[in-house]
Short mmCIF file of C-alpha atoms and ligand atoms in Angstrom, two decimals:
data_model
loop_
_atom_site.label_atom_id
_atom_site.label_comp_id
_atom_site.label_asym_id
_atom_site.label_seq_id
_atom_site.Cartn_x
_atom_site.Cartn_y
_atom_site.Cartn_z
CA UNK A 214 111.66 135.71 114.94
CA UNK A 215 114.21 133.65 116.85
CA UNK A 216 116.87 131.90 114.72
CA UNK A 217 116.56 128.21 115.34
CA UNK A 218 118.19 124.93 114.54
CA UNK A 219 116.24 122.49 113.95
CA UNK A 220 117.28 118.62 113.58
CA UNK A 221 115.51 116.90 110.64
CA UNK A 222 115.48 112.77 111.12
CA UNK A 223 114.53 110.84 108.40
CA UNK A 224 115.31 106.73 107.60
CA UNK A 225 112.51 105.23 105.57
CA UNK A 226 111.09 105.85 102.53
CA UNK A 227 108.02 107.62 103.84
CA UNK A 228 110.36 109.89 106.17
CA UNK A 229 111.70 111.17 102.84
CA UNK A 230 108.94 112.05 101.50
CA UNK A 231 107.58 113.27 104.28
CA UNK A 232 110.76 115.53 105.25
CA UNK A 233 110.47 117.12 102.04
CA UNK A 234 106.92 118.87 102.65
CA UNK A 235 108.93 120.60 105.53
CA UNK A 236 112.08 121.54 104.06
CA UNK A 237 110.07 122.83 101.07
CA UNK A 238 108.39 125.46 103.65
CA UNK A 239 111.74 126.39 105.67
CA UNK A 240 112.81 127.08 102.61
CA UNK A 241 109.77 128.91 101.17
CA UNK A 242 109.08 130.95 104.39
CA UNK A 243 111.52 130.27 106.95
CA UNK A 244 114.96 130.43 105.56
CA UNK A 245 116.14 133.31 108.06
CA UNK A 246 114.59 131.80 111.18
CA UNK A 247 115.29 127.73 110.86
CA UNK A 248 118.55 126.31 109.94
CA UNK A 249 117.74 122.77 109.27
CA UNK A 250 120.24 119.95 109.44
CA UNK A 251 119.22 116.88 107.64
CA UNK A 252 120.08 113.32 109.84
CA UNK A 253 119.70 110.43 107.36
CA UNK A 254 119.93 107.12 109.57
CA UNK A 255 120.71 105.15 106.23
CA UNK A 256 117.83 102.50 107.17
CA UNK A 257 116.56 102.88 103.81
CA UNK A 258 119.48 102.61 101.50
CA UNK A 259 118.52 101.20 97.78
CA UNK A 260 118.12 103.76 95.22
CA UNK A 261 115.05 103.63 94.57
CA UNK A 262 114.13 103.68 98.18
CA UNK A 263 116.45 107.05 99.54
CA UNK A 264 118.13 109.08 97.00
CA UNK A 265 115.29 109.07 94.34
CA UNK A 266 113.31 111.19 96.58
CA UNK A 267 115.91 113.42 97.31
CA UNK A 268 116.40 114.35 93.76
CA UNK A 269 113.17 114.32 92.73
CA UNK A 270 111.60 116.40 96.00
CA UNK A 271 114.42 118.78 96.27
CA UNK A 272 115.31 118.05 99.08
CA UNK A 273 118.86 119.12 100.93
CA UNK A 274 121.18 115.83 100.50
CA UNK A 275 121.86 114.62 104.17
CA UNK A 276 124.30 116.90 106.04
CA UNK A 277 124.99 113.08 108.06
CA UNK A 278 124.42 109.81 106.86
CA UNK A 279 124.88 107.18 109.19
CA UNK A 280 125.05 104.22 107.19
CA UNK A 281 122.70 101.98 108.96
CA UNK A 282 121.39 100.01 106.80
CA UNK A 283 119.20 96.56 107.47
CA UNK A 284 119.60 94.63 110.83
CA UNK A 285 117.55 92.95 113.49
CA UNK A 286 115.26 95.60 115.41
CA UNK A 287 117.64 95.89 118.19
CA UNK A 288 120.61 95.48 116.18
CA UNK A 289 119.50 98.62 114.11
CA UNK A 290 117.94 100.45 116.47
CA UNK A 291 121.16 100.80 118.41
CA UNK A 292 123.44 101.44 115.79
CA UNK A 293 121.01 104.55 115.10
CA UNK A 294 120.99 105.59 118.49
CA UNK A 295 124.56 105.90 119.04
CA UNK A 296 124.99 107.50 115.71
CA UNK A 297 122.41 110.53 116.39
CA UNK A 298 123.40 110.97 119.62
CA UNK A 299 127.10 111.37 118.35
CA UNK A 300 125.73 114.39 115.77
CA UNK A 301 123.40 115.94 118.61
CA UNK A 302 126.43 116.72 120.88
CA UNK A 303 128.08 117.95 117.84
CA UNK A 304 125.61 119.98 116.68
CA UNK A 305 123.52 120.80 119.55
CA UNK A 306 120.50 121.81 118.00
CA UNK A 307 117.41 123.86 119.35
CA UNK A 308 114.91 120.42 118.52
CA UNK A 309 114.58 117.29 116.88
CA UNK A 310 111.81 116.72 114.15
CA UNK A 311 110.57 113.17 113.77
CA UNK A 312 107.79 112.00 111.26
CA UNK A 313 106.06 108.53 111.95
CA UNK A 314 106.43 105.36 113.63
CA UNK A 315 109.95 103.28 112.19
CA UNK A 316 112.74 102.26 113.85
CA UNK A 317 114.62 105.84 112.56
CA UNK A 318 112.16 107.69 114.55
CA UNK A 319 112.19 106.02 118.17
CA UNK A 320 115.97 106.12 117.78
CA UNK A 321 116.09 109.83 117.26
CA UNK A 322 113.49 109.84 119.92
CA UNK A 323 115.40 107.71 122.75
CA UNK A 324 118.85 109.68 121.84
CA UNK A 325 117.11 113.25 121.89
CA UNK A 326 115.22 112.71 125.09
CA UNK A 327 118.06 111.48 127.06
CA UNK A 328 120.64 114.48 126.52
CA UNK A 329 116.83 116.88 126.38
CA UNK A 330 116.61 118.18 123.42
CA UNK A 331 112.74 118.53 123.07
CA UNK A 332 111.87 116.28 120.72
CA UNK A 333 108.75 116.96 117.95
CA UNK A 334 106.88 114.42 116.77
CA UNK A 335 104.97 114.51 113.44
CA UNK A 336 102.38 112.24 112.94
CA UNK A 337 101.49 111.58 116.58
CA UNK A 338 99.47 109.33 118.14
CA UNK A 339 98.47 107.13 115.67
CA UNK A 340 97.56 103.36 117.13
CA UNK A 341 96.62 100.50 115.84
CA UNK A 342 96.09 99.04 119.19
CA UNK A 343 98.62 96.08 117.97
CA UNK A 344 101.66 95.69 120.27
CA UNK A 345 102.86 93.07 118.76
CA UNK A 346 103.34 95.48 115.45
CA UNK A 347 107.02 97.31 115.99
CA UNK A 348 104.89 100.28 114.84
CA UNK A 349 103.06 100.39 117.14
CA UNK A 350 105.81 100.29 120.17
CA UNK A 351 107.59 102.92 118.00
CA UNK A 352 104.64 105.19 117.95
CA UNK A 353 104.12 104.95 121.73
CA UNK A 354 107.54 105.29 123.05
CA UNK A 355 108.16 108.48 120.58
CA UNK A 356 105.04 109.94 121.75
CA UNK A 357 105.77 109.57 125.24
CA UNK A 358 109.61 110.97 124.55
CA UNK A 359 107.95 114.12 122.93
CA UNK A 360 107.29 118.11 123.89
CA UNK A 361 105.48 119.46 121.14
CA UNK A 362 103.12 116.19 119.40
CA UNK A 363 101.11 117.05 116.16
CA UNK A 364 97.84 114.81 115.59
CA UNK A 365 97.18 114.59 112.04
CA UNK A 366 93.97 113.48 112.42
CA UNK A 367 90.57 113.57 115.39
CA UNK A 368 91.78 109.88 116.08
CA UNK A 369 95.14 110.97 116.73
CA UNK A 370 94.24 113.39 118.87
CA UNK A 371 92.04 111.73 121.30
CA UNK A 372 94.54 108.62 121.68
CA UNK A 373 97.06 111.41 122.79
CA UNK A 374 93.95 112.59 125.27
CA UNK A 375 93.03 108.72 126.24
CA UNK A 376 97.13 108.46 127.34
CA UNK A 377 96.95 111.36 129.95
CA UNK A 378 97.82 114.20 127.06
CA UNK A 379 96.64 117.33 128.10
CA UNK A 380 95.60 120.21 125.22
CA UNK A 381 95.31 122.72 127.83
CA UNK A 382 98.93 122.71 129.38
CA UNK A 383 100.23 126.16 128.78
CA UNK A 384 104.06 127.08 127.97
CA UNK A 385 106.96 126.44 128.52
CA UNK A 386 106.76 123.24 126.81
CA UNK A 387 108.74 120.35 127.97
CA UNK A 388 108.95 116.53 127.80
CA UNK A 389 106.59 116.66 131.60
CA UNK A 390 104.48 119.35 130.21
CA UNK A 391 104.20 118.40 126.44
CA UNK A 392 101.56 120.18 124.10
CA UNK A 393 99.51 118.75 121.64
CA UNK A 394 97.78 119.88 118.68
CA UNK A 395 94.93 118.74 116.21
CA UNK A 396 96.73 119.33 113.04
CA UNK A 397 96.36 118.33 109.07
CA UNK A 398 98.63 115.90 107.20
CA UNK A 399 102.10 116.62 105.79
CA UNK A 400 101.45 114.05 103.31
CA UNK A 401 98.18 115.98 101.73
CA UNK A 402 100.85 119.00 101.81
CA UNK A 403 102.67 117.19 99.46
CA UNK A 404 99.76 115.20 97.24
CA UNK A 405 98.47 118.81 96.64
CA UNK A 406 102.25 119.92 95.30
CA UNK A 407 103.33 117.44 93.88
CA UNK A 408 100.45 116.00 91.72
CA UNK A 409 100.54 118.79 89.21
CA UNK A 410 104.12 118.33 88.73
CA UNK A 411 103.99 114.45 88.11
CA UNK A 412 101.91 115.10 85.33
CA UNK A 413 104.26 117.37 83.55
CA UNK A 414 107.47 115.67 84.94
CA UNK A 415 106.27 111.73 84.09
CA UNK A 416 104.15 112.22 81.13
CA UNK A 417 104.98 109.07 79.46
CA UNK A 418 105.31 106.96 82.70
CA UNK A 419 101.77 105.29 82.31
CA UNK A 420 102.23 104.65 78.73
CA UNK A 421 105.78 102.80 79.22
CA UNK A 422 104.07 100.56 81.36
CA UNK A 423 101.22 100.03 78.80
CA UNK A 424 98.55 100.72 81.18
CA UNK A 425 95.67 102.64 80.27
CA UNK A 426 93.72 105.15 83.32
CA UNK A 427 91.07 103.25 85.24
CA UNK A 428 91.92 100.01 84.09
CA UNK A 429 94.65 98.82 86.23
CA UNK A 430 94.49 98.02 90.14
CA UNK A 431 97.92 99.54 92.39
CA UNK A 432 98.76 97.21 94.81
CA UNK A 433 101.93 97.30 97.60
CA UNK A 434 102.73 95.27 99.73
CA UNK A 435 105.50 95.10 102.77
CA UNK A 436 104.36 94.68 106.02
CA UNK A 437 106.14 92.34 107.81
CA UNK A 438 103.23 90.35 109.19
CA UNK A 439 102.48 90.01 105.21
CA UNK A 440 105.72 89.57 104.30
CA UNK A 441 107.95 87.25 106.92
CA UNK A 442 104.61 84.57 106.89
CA UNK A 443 105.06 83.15 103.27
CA UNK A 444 101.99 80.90 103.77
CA UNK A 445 99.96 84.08 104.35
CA UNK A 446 101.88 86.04 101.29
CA UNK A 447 101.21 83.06 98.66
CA UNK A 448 97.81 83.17 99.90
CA UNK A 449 97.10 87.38 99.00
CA UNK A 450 99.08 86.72 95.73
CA UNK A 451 97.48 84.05 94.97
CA UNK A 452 93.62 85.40 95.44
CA UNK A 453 94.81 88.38 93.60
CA UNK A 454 95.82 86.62 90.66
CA UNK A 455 92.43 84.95 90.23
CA UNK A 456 90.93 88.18 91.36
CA UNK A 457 92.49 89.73 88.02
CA UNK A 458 92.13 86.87 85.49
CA UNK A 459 88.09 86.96 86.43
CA UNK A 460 87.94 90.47 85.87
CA UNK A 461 90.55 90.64 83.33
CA UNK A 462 92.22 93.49 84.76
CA UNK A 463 95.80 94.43 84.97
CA UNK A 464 97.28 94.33 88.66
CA UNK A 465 100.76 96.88 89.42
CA UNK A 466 102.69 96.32 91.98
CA UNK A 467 105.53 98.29 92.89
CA UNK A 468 107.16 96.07 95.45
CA UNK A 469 108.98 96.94 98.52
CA UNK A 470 112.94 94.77 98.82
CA UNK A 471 111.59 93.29 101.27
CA UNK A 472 108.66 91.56 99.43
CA UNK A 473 110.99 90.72 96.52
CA UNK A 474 113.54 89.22 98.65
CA UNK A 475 110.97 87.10 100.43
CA UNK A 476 109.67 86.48 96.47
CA UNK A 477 113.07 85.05 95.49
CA UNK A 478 114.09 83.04 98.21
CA UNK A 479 111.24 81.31 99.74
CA UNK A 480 108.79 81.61 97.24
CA UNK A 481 110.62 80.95 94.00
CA UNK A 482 108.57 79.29 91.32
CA UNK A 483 105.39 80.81 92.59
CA UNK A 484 107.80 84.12 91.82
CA UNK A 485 108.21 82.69 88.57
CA UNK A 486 104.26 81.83 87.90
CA UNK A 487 103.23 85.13 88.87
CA UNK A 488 106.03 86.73 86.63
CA UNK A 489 104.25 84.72 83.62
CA UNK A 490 101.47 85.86 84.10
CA UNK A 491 100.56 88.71 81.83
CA UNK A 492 97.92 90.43 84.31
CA UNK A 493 100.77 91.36 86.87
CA UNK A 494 102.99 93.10 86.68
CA UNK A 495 105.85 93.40 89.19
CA UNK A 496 108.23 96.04 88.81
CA UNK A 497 110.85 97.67 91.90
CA UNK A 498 109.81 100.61 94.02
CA UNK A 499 108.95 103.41 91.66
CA UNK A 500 109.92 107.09 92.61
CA UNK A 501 106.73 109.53 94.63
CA UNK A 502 105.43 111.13 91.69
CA UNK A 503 105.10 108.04 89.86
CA UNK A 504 103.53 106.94 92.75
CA UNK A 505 101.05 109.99 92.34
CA UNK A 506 100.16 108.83 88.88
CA UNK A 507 100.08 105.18 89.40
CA UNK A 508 97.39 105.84 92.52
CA UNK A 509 95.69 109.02 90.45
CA UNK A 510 94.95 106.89 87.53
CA UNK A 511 94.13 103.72 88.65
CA UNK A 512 90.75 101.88 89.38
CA UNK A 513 91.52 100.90 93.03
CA UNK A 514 94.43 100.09 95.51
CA UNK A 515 95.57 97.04 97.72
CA UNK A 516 97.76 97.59 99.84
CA UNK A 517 98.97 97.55 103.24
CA UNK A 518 101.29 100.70 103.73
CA UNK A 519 100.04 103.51 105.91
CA UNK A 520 100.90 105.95 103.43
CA UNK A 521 99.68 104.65 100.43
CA UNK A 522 95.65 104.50 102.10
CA UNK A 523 95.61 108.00 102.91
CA UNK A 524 96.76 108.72 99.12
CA UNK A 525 93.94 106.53 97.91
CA UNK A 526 91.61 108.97 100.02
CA UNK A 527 93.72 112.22 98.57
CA UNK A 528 93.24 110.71 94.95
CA UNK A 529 89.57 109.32 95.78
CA UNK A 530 90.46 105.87 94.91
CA UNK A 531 88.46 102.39 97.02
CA UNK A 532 91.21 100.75 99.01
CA UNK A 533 91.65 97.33 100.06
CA UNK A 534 93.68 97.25 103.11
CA UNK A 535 95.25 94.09 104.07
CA UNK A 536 95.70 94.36 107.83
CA UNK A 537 93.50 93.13 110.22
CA UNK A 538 93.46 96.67 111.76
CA UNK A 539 94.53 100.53 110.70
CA UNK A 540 95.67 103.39 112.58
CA UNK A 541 93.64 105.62 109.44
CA UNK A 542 90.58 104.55 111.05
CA UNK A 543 88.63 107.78 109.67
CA UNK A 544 88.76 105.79 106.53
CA UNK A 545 87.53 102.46 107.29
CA UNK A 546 84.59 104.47 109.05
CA UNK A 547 84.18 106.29 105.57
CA UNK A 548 83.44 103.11 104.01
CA UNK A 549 86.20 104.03 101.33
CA UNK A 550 89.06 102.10 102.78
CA UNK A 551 88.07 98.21 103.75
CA UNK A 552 90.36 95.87 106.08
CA UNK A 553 90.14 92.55 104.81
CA UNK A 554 93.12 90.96 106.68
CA UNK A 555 94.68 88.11 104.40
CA UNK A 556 91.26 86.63 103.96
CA UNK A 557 90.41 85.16 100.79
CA UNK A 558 87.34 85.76 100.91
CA UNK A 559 86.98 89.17 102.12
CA UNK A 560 89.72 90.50 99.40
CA UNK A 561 87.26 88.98 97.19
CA UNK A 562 84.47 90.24 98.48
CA UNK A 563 85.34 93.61 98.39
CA UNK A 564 87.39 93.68 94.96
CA UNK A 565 84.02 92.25 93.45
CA UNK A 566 82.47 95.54 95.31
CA UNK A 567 84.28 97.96 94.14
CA UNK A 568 85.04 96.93 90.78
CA UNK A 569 81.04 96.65 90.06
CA UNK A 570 80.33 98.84 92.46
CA UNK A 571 77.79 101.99 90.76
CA UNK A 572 77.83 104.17 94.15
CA UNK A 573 79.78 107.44 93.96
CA UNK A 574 82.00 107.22 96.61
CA UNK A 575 82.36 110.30 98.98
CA UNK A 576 85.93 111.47 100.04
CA UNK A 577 85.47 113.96 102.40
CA UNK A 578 88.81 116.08 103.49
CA UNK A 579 90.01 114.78 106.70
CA UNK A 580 93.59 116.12 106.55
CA UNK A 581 93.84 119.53 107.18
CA UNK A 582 93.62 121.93 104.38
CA UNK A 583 97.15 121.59 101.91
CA UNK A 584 98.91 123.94 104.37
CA UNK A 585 99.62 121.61 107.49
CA UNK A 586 103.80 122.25 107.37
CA UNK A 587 103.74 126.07 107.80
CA UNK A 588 101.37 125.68 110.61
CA UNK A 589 103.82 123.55 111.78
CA UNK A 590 107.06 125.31 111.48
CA UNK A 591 105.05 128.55 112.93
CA UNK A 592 104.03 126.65 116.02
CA UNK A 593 107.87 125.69 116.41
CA UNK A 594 109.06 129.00 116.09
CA UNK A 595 106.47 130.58 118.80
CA UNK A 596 107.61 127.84 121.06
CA UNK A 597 111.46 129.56 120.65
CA UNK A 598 110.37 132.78 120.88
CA UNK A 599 108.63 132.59 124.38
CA UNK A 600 111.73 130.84 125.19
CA UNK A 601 114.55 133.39 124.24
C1 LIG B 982 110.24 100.09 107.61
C2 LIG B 982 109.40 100.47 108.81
C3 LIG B 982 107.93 100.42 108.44
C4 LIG B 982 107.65 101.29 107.24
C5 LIG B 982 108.59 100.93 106.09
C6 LIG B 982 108.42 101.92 104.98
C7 LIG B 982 110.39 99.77 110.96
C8 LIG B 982 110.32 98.80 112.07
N1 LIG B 982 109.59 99.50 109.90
O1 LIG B 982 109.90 98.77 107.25
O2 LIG B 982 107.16 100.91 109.53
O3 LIG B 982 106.33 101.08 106.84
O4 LIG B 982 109.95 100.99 106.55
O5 LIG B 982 108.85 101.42 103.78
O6 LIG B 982 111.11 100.72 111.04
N2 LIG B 982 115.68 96.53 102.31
C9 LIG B 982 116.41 96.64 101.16
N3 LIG B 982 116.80 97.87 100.76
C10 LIG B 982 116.52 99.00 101.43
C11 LIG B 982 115.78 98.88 102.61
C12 LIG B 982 115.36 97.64 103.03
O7 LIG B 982 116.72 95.64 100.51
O8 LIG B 982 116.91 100.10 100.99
C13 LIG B 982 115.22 95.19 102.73
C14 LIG B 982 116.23 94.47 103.62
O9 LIG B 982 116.16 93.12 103.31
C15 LIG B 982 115.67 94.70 105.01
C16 LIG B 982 114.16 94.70 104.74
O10 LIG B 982 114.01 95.33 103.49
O11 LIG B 982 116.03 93.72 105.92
C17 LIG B 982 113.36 95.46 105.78
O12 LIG B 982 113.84 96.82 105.89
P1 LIG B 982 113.56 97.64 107.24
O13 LIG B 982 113.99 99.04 107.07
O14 LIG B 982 114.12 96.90 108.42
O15 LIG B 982 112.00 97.57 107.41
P2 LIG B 982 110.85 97.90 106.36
O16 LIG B 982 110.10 96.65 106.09
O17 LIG B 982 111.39 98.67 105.23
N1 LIG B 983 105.84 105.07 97.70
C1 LIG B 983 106.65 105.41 96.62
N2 LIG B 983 107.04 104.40 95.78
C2 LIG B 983 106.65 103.11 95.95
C3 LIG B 983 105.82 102.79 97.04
C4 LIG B 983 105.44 103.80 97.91
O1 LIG B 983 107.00 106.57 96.44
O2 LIG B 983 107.05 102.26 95.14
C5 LIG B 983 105.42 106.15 98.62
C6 LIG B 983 103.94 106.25 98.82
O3 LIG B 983 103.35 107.06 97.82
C7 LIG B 983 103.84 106.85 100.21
C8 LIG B 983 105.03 106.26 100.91
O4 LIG B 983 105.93 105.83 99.91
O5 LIG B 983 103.97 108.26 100.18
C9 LIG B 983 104.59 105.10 101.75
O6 LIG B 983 105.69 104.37 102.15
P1 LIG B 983 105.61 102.85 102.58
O7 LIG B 983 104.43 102.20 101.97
O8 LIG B 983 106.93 102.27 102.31
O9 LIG B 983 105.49 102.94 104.16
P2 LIG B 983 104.34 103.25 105.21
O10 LIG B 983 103.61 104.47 104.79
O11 LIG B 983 103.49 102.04 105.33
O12 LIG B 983 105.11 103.44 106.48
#
């Protein structure tokens, strides 16, 4: 096998998380052929949004941090280009790993394409068919920057085919003659792992928050369209509220800084109302395998993170998205995920439905089989070896 180096970007929250089903197979399987360098762009910063999943996931601390941190899209963007492009002419690595669709990963992708390193993209061609989300852009232009691009899901795939992707091109790979591939999820990799382990690891987390299994609903929030519109975030909070006061049931809500922020400044005595009331409960992010057991245990989830619906298909839990559309379209079509938008009355709808509803629901597996990293890394390392 070919001894590689292999650039691993992360920024955000889910990057982390995601990085860590990857590094936990290099390490596992591929410790002679990959030497993995760790680029953290510092987007994510707060404790309980970066280094809590490096401790908890084992994962390397950051061999660079740039130090980011928030700014205006282009503002941040920038800073993150010029940073990684600083560390690829340093270290000058074989490829460049990206996971998702945030600003961290088209800046690795813009900086790796232009001095051609061959760029990998995780999580490929996902679309909401939203421009106007900076996913969205982020998804396209990383896609379009890539050489090897692995689909998590059918969806994924054909975009990448509907955009002039071609599944037949043979090697050498390059950024003109990319491959794709219908692969699993990282992100089931890592539910499978790491669910057994929050159970040992948290056992009292559920019962220092006083909530008992089933009878609680998990609900994030941070979207920007959710989030920068306060009209539109009163309006969620508010239904939800009544939502749990008619069914007497207790609502948890990790928040994003971002919500919080927008909470405390704009939305202050609501902030306060909703902190009185003894149905919610609002606490700061919460680490990933107390995320396991909040969404393993609970009777449903709201939210409007990409991660957190796919988990409430891993843990077979009905989830309330609110977005007008989803890139997880598999679920929606599944009947077990519903978009509701910020409407009132759909939320309502569909909380009443779910909470009464008697139908088993079905979660069939639509991401890959536990094991989607090592294919992965082994599909990487063939690409080196007809190379050298
Ligand atoms: C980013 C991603 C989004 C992803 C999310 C995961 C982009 C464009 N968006 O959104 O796709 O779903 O991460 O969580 O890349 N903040 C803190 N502390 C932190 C980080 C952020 O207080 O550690 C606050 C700051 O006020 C900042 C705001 O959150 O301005 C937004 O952070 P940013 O990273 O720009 O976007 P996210 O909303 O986190
Ligand atoms: N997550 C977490 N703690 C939280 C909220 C989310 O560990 O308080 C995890 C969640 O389980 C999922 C990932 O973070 O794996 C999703 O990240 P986020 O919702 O921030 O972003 P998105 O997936 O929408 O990009």
């Amino acid at each position: 096998m070919p001894h590689i180096k292999l650039l691993n970007i992360v920024g955000a929250r889910p990057q982390i998380i995601k990085a860590s089903a990857i590094s936990r197979v290099i390490r596992r399987y591929f410790s002679d052929d990959i030497i993995e360098i760790i680029v953290h762009t510092g987007q994510h910063y707060d404790k309980e949004m970066s280094d809590v999943f490096f401790d908890e996931l084992e994962i390397h601390v950051p061999h660079y941090n740039l130090g980011v941190g928030s700014a205006g899209h282009g503002r941040q963007t920038s800073m993150m280009i010029t940073g990684i492009e600083e560390v690829l002419i340093k270290e000058k690595p074989d490829c460049v790993l990206l996971y998702g669709d945030t600003n961290s990963t088209l800046a690795g992708a813009l900086a790796a394409s232009k001095l051609h390193f061959p760029v990998i993209h995780i999580e490929a061609g996902l679309r909401s068919f939203n421009k106007t989300m900076p996913e969205e852009l982020n998804r396209i232009m990383s896609d379009h920057s890539s050489t090897l691009l692995f689909a998590p899901t059918n969806a994924a795939f054909k975009n990448l085919m509907a955009e002039g992707f071609r599944p037949e091109n043979s090697p050498p790979y390059t950024i003109d003659n990319p491959k794709i591939y219908l692969t699993g999820d990282i992100m089931y990799d890592n539910s499978l792992f790491f669910a057994g382990l929050a159970e040992k690891k948290k056992a009292t987390f559920l019962k220092n928050l006083a909530l008992s299994i089933n009878n609680f609903v998990l609900v994030t929030i941070h979207r920007d369209t959710n989030t920068d519109d306060i009209e539109r975030l009163k309006e969620i909070l508010v239904t939800l509220k009544t939502l749990a006061e008619e069914n007497n049931i207790m609502l948890l809500m990790p928040l994003h800084p971002r919500t919080i922020a927008t909470l405390k400044s704009k939305l202050e005595n609501f902030y306060i109302e909703l902190k009185k009331c003894s149905l919610i409960k609002i606490i700061p992010p919460v680490s990933f395998l107390e995320m396991i057991l909040l969404e393993k245990n609970c009777r449903m989830i709201i939210t409007d993170s990409g991660g957190v619906q796919k988990e409430s298909h891993f843990f077979k839990k009905p989830c309330i998205v609110l977005r007008k559309e989803t890139e997880w379209t598999e679920l929606v079509n599944n009947g077990t995920a519903k978009l509701v938008d910020a409407d009132p009355m759909r939320i309502r709808n569909e909380f009443v439905n779910f909470i009464n509803s008697p139908v088993k629901l079905d979660y069939p597996g639509f991401y890959g089989d536990g094991k989607t990293a090592e294919f992965i890394l082994r599909e990487i390392l063939l690409m080196f070896e007809k190379d050298k």
